[in-house]
Amino acid sequence: MTGILNETPDKIKKTANAIKKQRPAYSKILDFYEKIFTAQEKSAAKTEIKPAHLADDIISIKAKENFPLINLSEFSVDINSSRKLFKKICKIINKSENHMSSAAEVLFAANEKKMIAFDDLYAALLNDNDDGAAFENIALKLKTDKDTLAFITYNSIKPSLSMFAESASKYLDKDNPWEKGYCPVCGNTPVISTFESDGQRFLTCSFCWHKWSVTRLFCPFCENKDSKSLHYLFSEDEKEYRIDVCDKCNKYIKNVDTRIIDRFIYPPLEQIATLHLDIMAKNKGFESGVPLEFQV
Ligand SMILES: [Zn+2]
Ligand SMILES: [Zn+2]
């Protein structure tokens, strides 16, 4: 949710169109996600969160122990804008007629009947201690599929999560780069890796979308730095993409070389438009390091 907000929906559209032209097989899935991301960016412009505020002693303890700055339950959410986005995402899913449509219809109706307590729903998703029990209960009560509820709930608070993560990232120590494979803000695993203008490598968090820099030769899942067991897969036709694989933990992460791409890069879109790379990596026996709930 960064960049100039008013221009982002237009840039997403252009990027999605460019990818669809290059790889028509992605048309349907990109049509769907383009709508979700556009709705999120429009919602972000109207989202207000209470910025993160961290005491100095907490920051120094966390830095010393290599703990992320924020627990999930500490994220601030704009309930009002998220609730509206929830409704919008239900509509987008219904119109798209995909595997989530019937559950989205149930949730749309439940929302119309004011049966969803959004404070409780968001708190349940951001509860780091109960293994999802509270969230599961809500899904049961609403008589709907838990995975679809999680998809819509997470995507409806994504603008708040990114904005809060951005406010928290100001507390990170700029002089000591975070050479870890988990997000310095929220502790989740990265969803995608990028090479940027000066050849520097960045990882983007699968949960709060914070981006942090790391060394180039590094497995984010086991922190292996040994060049003998780190290599990459690529296709001659797509020099801008590669899959970084680690023989030590058998996991992979997709990497986009933004220096070769002459268009706007929107990481959530890149993640979706590179599913063929996931297939390539899995065929070679590697596992995705991205948690299941964030895989498309
Ligand atoms: Zn994060
Ligand atoms: Zn590894």
Short mmCIF file of C-alpha atoms and ligand atoms in Angstrom, two decimals:
data_model
loop_
_atom_site.label_atom_id
_atom_site.label_comp_id
_atom_site.label_asym_id
_atom_site.label_seq_id
_atom_site.Cartn_x
_atom_site.Cartn_y
_atom_site.Cartn_z
CA MET A 1 0.00 0.00 0.00
CA THR A 2 2.84 2.36 -0.70
CA GLY A 3 3.40 4.88 -3.44
CA ILE A 4 1.08 7.60 -4.61
CA LEU A 5 -2.26 6.10 -3.72
CA ASN A 6 -4.40 7.77 -6.38
CA GLU A 7 -2.17 6.55 -9.17
CA THR A 8 -1.72 3.00 -7.93
CA PRO A 9 -5.02 1.47 -9.21
CA ASP A 10 -4.20 2.73 -12.70
CA LYS A 11 -0.66 1.33 -12.48
CA ILE A 12 -2.01 -2.03 -11.28
CA LYS A 13 -4.30 -2.16 -14.32
CA LYS A 14 -1.45 -1.39 -16.72
CA THR A 15 0.82 -3.96 -15.08
CA ALA A 16 -1.91 -6.63 -15.13
CA ASN A 17 -2.60 -5.88 -18.81
CA ALA A 18 1.09 -6.11 -19.68
CA ILE A 19 1.37 -9.50 -17.95
CA LYS A 20 -1.85 -10.79 -19.58
CA LYS A 21 -0.49 -9.86 -23.00
CA GLN A 22 2.75 -11.70 -22.32
CA ARG A 23 1.15 -14.71 -20.62
CA PRO A 24 -2.54 -15.04 -21.65
CA ALA A 25 -3.03 -18.12 -19.45
CA TYR A 26 -3.06 -15.75 -16.46
CA SER A 27 -5.96 -13.61 -17.77
CA LYS A 28 -8.70 -15.03 -15.55
CA ILE A 29 -6.75 -15.11 -12.29
CA LEU A 30 -5.30 -11.64 -12.95
CA ASP A 31 -8.75 -10.21 -13.72
CA PHE A 32 -9.80 -11.42 -10.29
CA TYR A 33 -6.78 -10.21 -8.31
CA GLU A 34 -6.62 -6.91 -10.17
CA LYS A 35 -10.08 -6.16 -8.77
CA ILE A 36 -9.07 -7.18 -5.24
CA PHE A 37 -5.84 -5.11 -5.29
CA THR A 38 -7.61 -2.09 -6.80
CA ALA A 39 -10.30 -2.24 -4.09
CA GLN A 40 -7.55 -2.45 -1.45
CA GLU A 41 -5.67 0.54 -2.82
CA LYS A 42 -8.88 2.60 -2.99
CA SER A 43 -9.71 1.55 0.57
CA ALA A 44 -6.16 2.43 1.73
CA ALA A 45 -6.74 6.03 0.69
CA LYS A 46 -9.62 6.17 3.18
CA THR A 47 -8.01 4.10 5.94
CA GLU A 48 -6.84 5.66 9.17
CA ILE A 49 -4.90 3.69 11.74
CA LYS A 50 -3.39 4.52 15.08
CA PRO A 51 0.35 4.50 14.26
CA ALA A 52 2.67 2.15 16.13
CA HIS A 53 4.21 3.52 19.27
CA LEU A 54 7.04 1.59 20.86
CA ALA A 55 8.97 2.37 24.03
CA ASP A 56 12.77 2.58 23.79
CA ASP A 57 13.41 -0.30 26.22
CA ILE A 58 11.09 -2.63 24.25
CA ILE A 59 12.86 -1.73 20.99
CA SER A 60 16.30 -2.45 22.41
CA ILE A 61 15.24 -5.81 23.94
CA LYS A 62 13.62 -6.90 20.69
CA ALA A 63 16.65 -5.84 18.63
CA LYS A 64 19.02 -7.67 20.99
CA GLU A 65 16.99 -10.90 20.83
CA ASN A 66 16.29 -10.61 17.07
CA PHE A 67 12.57 -10.52 17.82
CA PRO A 68 10.22 -8.81 15.38
CA LEU A 69 8.91 -5.44 16.55
CA ILE A 70 5.20 -6.25 16.68
CA ASN A 71 2.99 -9.17 17.76
CA LEU A 72 0.08 -9.77 15.41
CA SER A 73 -2.43 -8.81 18.12
CA GLU A 74 -0.81 -5.38 18.37
CA PHE A 75 -1.65 -4.40 14.78
CA SER A 76 -4.12 -1.54 14.60
CA VAL A 77 -7.04 -1.99 12.19
CA ASP A 78 -9.45 0.63 10.85
CA ILE A 79 -12.63 -1.37 11.45
CA ASN A 80 -14.83 0.97 9.47
CA SER A 81 -12.88 0.97 6.20
CA SER A 82 -12.06 -2.76 6.58
CA ARG A 83 -15.73 -3.62 7.01
CA LYS A 84 -16.58 -1.81 3.77
CA LEU A 85 -13.72 -3.54 1.98
CA PHE A 86 -14.96 -6.90 3.33
CA LYS A 87 -18.31 -6.30 1.66
CA LYS A 88 -16.65 -5.21 -1.60
CA ILE A 89 -14.41 -8.32 -1.69
CA CYS A 90 -17.48 -10.56 -1.15
CA LYS A 91 -19.06 -8.91 -4.20
CA ILE A 92 -15.91 -9.31 -6.32
CA ILE A 93 -15.72 -13.03 -5.45
CA ASN A 94 -19.40 -13.55 -6.22
CA LYS A 95 -19.09 -11.98 -9.63
CA SER A 96 -15.93 -13.93 -10.41
CA GLU A 97 -17.70 -17.27 -9.89
CA ASN A 98 -14.74 -19.11 -8.44
CA HIS A 99 -14.38 -21.81 -5.75
CA MET A 100 -15.03 -19.22 -3.01
CA SER A 101 -18.26 -17.82 -4.49
CA SER A 102 -20.86 -19.72 -2.48
CA ALA A 103 -19.08 -19.00 0.83
CA ALA A 104 -18.74 -15.33 -0.15
CA GLU A 105 -22.48 -15.20 -0.81
CA VAL A 106 -23.19 -16.55 2.69
CA LEU A 107 -20.81 -13.95 4.17
CA PHE A 108 -22.30 -11.11 2.14
CA ALA A 109 -25.78 -12.03 3.45
CA ALA A 110 -24.48 -12.39 7.03
CA ASN A 111 -22.98 -8.91 6.80
CA GLU A 112 -26.24 -7.44 5.45
CA LYS A 113 -28.05 -8.97 8.44
CA LYS A 114 -25.42 -7.43 10.77
CA MET A 115 -24.45 -10.89 12.01
CA ILE A 116 -20.68 -10.28 11.80
CA ALA A 117 -18.95 -8.70 14.81
CA PHE A 118 -15.99 -7.22 12.96
CA ASP A 119 -14.01 -6.34 16.12
CA ASP A 120 -14.12 -10.00 17.15
CA LEU A 121 -13.45 -11.27 13.64
CA TYR A 122 -10.30 -9.15 13.19
CA ALA A 123 -9.08 -9.87 16.71
CA ALA A 124 -9.53 -13.61 16.06
CA LEU A 125 -7.47 -13.46 12.85
CA LEU A 126 -4.73 -11.51 14.63
CA ASN A 127 -4.68 -13.74 17.71
CA ASP A 128 -1.18 -15.27 17.95
CA ASN A 129 -1.94 -17.58 20.86
CA ASP A 130 -4.95 -19.79 20.19
CA ASP A 131 -3.99 -21.68 17.00
CA GLY A 132 -6.95 -20.21 15.17
CA ALA A 133 -9.59 -21.57 17.59
CA ALA A 134 -11.51 -18.28 17.94
CA PHE A 135 -11.46 -17.80 14.19
CA GLU A 136 -12.72 -21.32 13.59
CA ASN A 137 -15.60 -20.70 16.00
CA ILE A 138 -16.67 -17.61 14.09
CA ALA A 139 -16.61 -19.57 10.81
CA LEU A 140 -18.76 -22.26 12.44
CA LYS A 141 -21.24 -19.70 13.76
CA LEU A 142 -21.50 -18.05 10.36
CA LYS A 143 -21.90 -21.51 8.77
CA THR A 144 -19.23 -20.84 6.20
CA ASP A 145 -15.97 -22.17 4.87
CA LYS A 146 -13.07 -21.15 7.16
CA ASP A 147 -10.54 -20.67 4.34
CA THR A 148 -12.78 -18.32 2.39
CA LEU A 149 -13.57 -16.39 5.56
CA ALA A 150 -9.82 -16.11 6.23
CA PHE A 151 -9.13 -14.97 2.65
CA ILE A 152 -11.77 -12.22 2.79
CA THR A 153 -10.94 -11.18 6.36
CA TYR A 154 -7.19 -10.95 5.74
CA ASN A 155 -7.63 -9.09 2.45
CA SER A 156 -10.06 -6.64 4.04
CA ILE A 157 -7.50 -5.60 6.68
CA LYS A 158 -4.46 -5.68 4.42
CA PRO A 159 -4.50 -1.86 3.92
CA SER A 160 -4.49 -1.36 7.71
CA LEU A 161 -1.77 -3.99 8.21
CA SER A 162 0.56 -2.42 5.63
CA MET A 163 0.00 1.08 6.96
CA PHE A 164 0.61 -0.01 10.53
CA ALA A 165 3.74 -1.96 9.48
CA GLU A 166 5.01 1.16 7.74
CA SER A 167 4.52 3.21 10.91
CA ALA A 168 6.28 0.51 12.97
CA SER A 169 9.19 0.22 10.53
CA LYS A 170 10.34 3.70 11.58
CA TYR A 171 11.53 2.09 14.81
CA LEU A 172 13.87 -0.33 13.02
CA ASP A 173 17.58 0.24 13.49
CA LYS A 174 18.80 1.68 10.16
CA ASP A 175 22.45 1.18 11.11
CA ASN A 176 22.06 -2.55 11.75
CA PRO A 177 20.47 -4.25 8.75
CA TRP A 178 18.13 -7.14 9.59
CA GLU A 179 19.94 -10.17 8.16
CA LYS A 180 17.13 -12.58 9.01
CA GLY A 181 14.70 -14.56 6.90
CA TYR A 182 11.60 -13.43 8.83
CA CYS A 183 10.02 -10.00 8.74
CA PRO A 184 11.61 -7.51 11.18
CA VAL A 185 8.20 -5.93 11.78
CA CYS A 186 5.82 -8.89 12.24
CA GLY A 187 7.96 -12.04 12.09
CA ASN A 188 6.24 -13.69 9.12
CA THR A 189 8.03 -15.34 6.20
CA PRO A 190 8.77 -13.51 2.95
CA VAL A 191 6.49 -14.03 -0.03
CA ILE A 192 8.86 -12.84 -2.75
CA SER A 193 12.43 -11.68 -3.23
CA THR A 194 13.52 -8.80 -5.50
CA PHE A 195 16.74 -7.43 -6.96
CA GLU A 196 16.55 -3.66 -7.17
CA SER A 197 18.39 -0.82 -8.93
CA ASP A 198 21.84 -1.18 -7.35
CA GLY A 199 21.69 -4.99 -7.34
CA GLN A 200 20.59 -5.02 -3.72
CA ARG A 201 18.31 -7.86 -2.68
CA PHE A 202 15.09 -7.33 -0.75
CA LEU A 203 12.51 -9.66 0.78
CA THR A 204 8.82 -8.71 1.07
CA CYS A 205 6.74 -9.99 3.99
CA SER A 206 3.82 -12.31 3.18
CA PHE A 207 1.69 -10.77 5.93
CA CYS A 208 2.35 -7.05 6.43
CA TRP A 209 4.18 -6.43 3.09
CA HIS A 210 7.12 -4.70 4.71
CA LYS A 211 10.25 -4.92 2.55
CA TRP A 212 13.72 -5.41 4.04
CA SER A 213 17.19 -5.78 2.55
CA VAL A 214 19.29 -8.95 2.84
CA THR A 215 22.53 -10.27 1.34
CA ARG A 216 22.20 -11.88 -2.07
CA LEU A 217 23.45 -15.30 -1.08
CA PHE A 218 21.06 -16.26 1.67
CA CYS A 219 18.18 -18.71 2.22
CA PRO A 220 15.43 -16.90 4.16
CA PHE A 221 13.99 -20.14 5.51
CA CYS A 222 17.07 -21.68 7.16
CA GLU A 223 19.49 -18.73 6.92
CA ASN A 224 21.98 -20.84 4.99
CA LYS A 225 24.74 -18.72 3.41
CA ASP A 226 26.85 -21.54 1.95
CA SER A 227 27.22 -21.02 -1.82
CA LYS A 228 27.60 -24.78 -2.42
CA SER A 229 24.05 -25.55 -1.32
CA LEU A 230 22.34 -22.44 -2.71
CA HIS A 231 21.51 -22.20 -6.39
CA TYR A 232 18.74 -21.08 -8.68
CA LEU A 233 16.44 -22.27 -11.44
CA PHE A 234 15.40 -20.11 -14.36
CA SER A 235 13.98 -20.19 -17.83
CA GLU A 236 15.78 -18.64 -20.85
CA ASP A 237 12.49 -17.00 -21.91
CA GLU A 238 12.07 -15.10 -18.66
CA LYS A 239 15.36 -13.67 -17.53
CA GLU A 240 13.59 -11.32 -15.10
CA TYR A 241 12.51 -14.23 -12.90
CA ARG A 242 14.41 -16.91 -11.08
CA ILE A 243 13.73 -19.37 -8.30
CA ASP A 244 16.24 -19.37 -5.47
CA VAL A 245 16.50 -22.87 -4.04
CA CYS A 246 18.26 -24.22 -0.97
CA ASP A 247 19.51 -27.81 -0.79
CA LYS A 248 19.84 -27.59 2.96
CA CYS A 249 16.14 -27.03 3.82
CA ASN A 250 14.71 -27.93 0.38
CA LYS A 251 12.70 -24.71 0.14
CA TYR A 252 12.51 -22.06 -2.56
CA ILE A 253 11.56 -18.44 -3.00
CA LYS A 254 10.72 -16.67 -6.26
CA ASN A 255 12.88 -13.71 -7.22
CA VAL A 256 12.07 -10.82 -9.56
CA ASP A 257 14.91 -8.82 -11.06
CA THR A 258 13.25 -5.40 -11.21
CA ARG A 259 16.22 -3.99 -13.15
CA ILE A 260 15.17 -5.99 -16.23
CA ILE A 261 11.46 -5.15 -16.06
CA ASP A 262 10.35 -1.95 -17.71
CA ARG A 263 7.02 -1.57 -15.92
CA PHE A 264 5.52 -0.85 -12.51
CA ILE A 265 6.25 -3.68 -10.05
CA TYR A 266 3.47 -4.54 -7.62
CA PRO A 267 4.72 -7.47 -5.49
CA PRO A 268 1.29 -9.10 -4.83
CA LEU A 269 0.69 -9.18 -8.59
CA GLU A 270 4.14 -10.64 -9.29
CA GLN A 271 3.47 -13.38 -6.74
CA ILE A 272 0.33 -14.42 -8.63
CA ALA A 273 1.67 -13.96 -12.15
CA THR A 274 4.52 -16.39 -11.52
CA LEU A 275 2.61 -19.53 -10.54
CA HIS A 276 4.38 -21.40 -13.36
CA LEU A 277 7.60 -20.92 -11.38
CA ASP A 278 6.01 -22.61 -8.37
CA ILE A 279 5.13 -25.54 -10.60
CA MET A 280 8.71 -25.64 -11.95
CA ALA A 281 10.18 -25.62 -8.42
CA LYS A 282 7.76 -28.25 -7.13
CA ASN A 283 8.48 -30.50 -10.11
CA LYS A 284 12.14 -30.39 -9.12
CA GLY A 285 11.20 -31.50 -5.60
CA PHE A 286 11.40 -28.18 -3.74
CA GLU A 287 8.78 -26.88 -1.31
CA SER A 288 7.44 -23.36 -1.09
CA GLY A 289 8.59 -21.48 2.00
CA VAL A 290 5.44 -19.35 1.93
CA PRO A 291 2.77 -20.39 4.46
CA LEU A 292 -0.19 -22.18 2.88
CA GLU A 293 -2.70 -19.44 3.70
CA PHE A 294 -0.74 -16.96 1.56
CA GLN A 295 -0.40 -19.23 -1.43
CA VAL A 296 -2.79 -18.55 -4.27
ZN ZN B 1 5.70 -8.51 8.20
ZN ZN B 2 17.33 -23.13 3.35
#
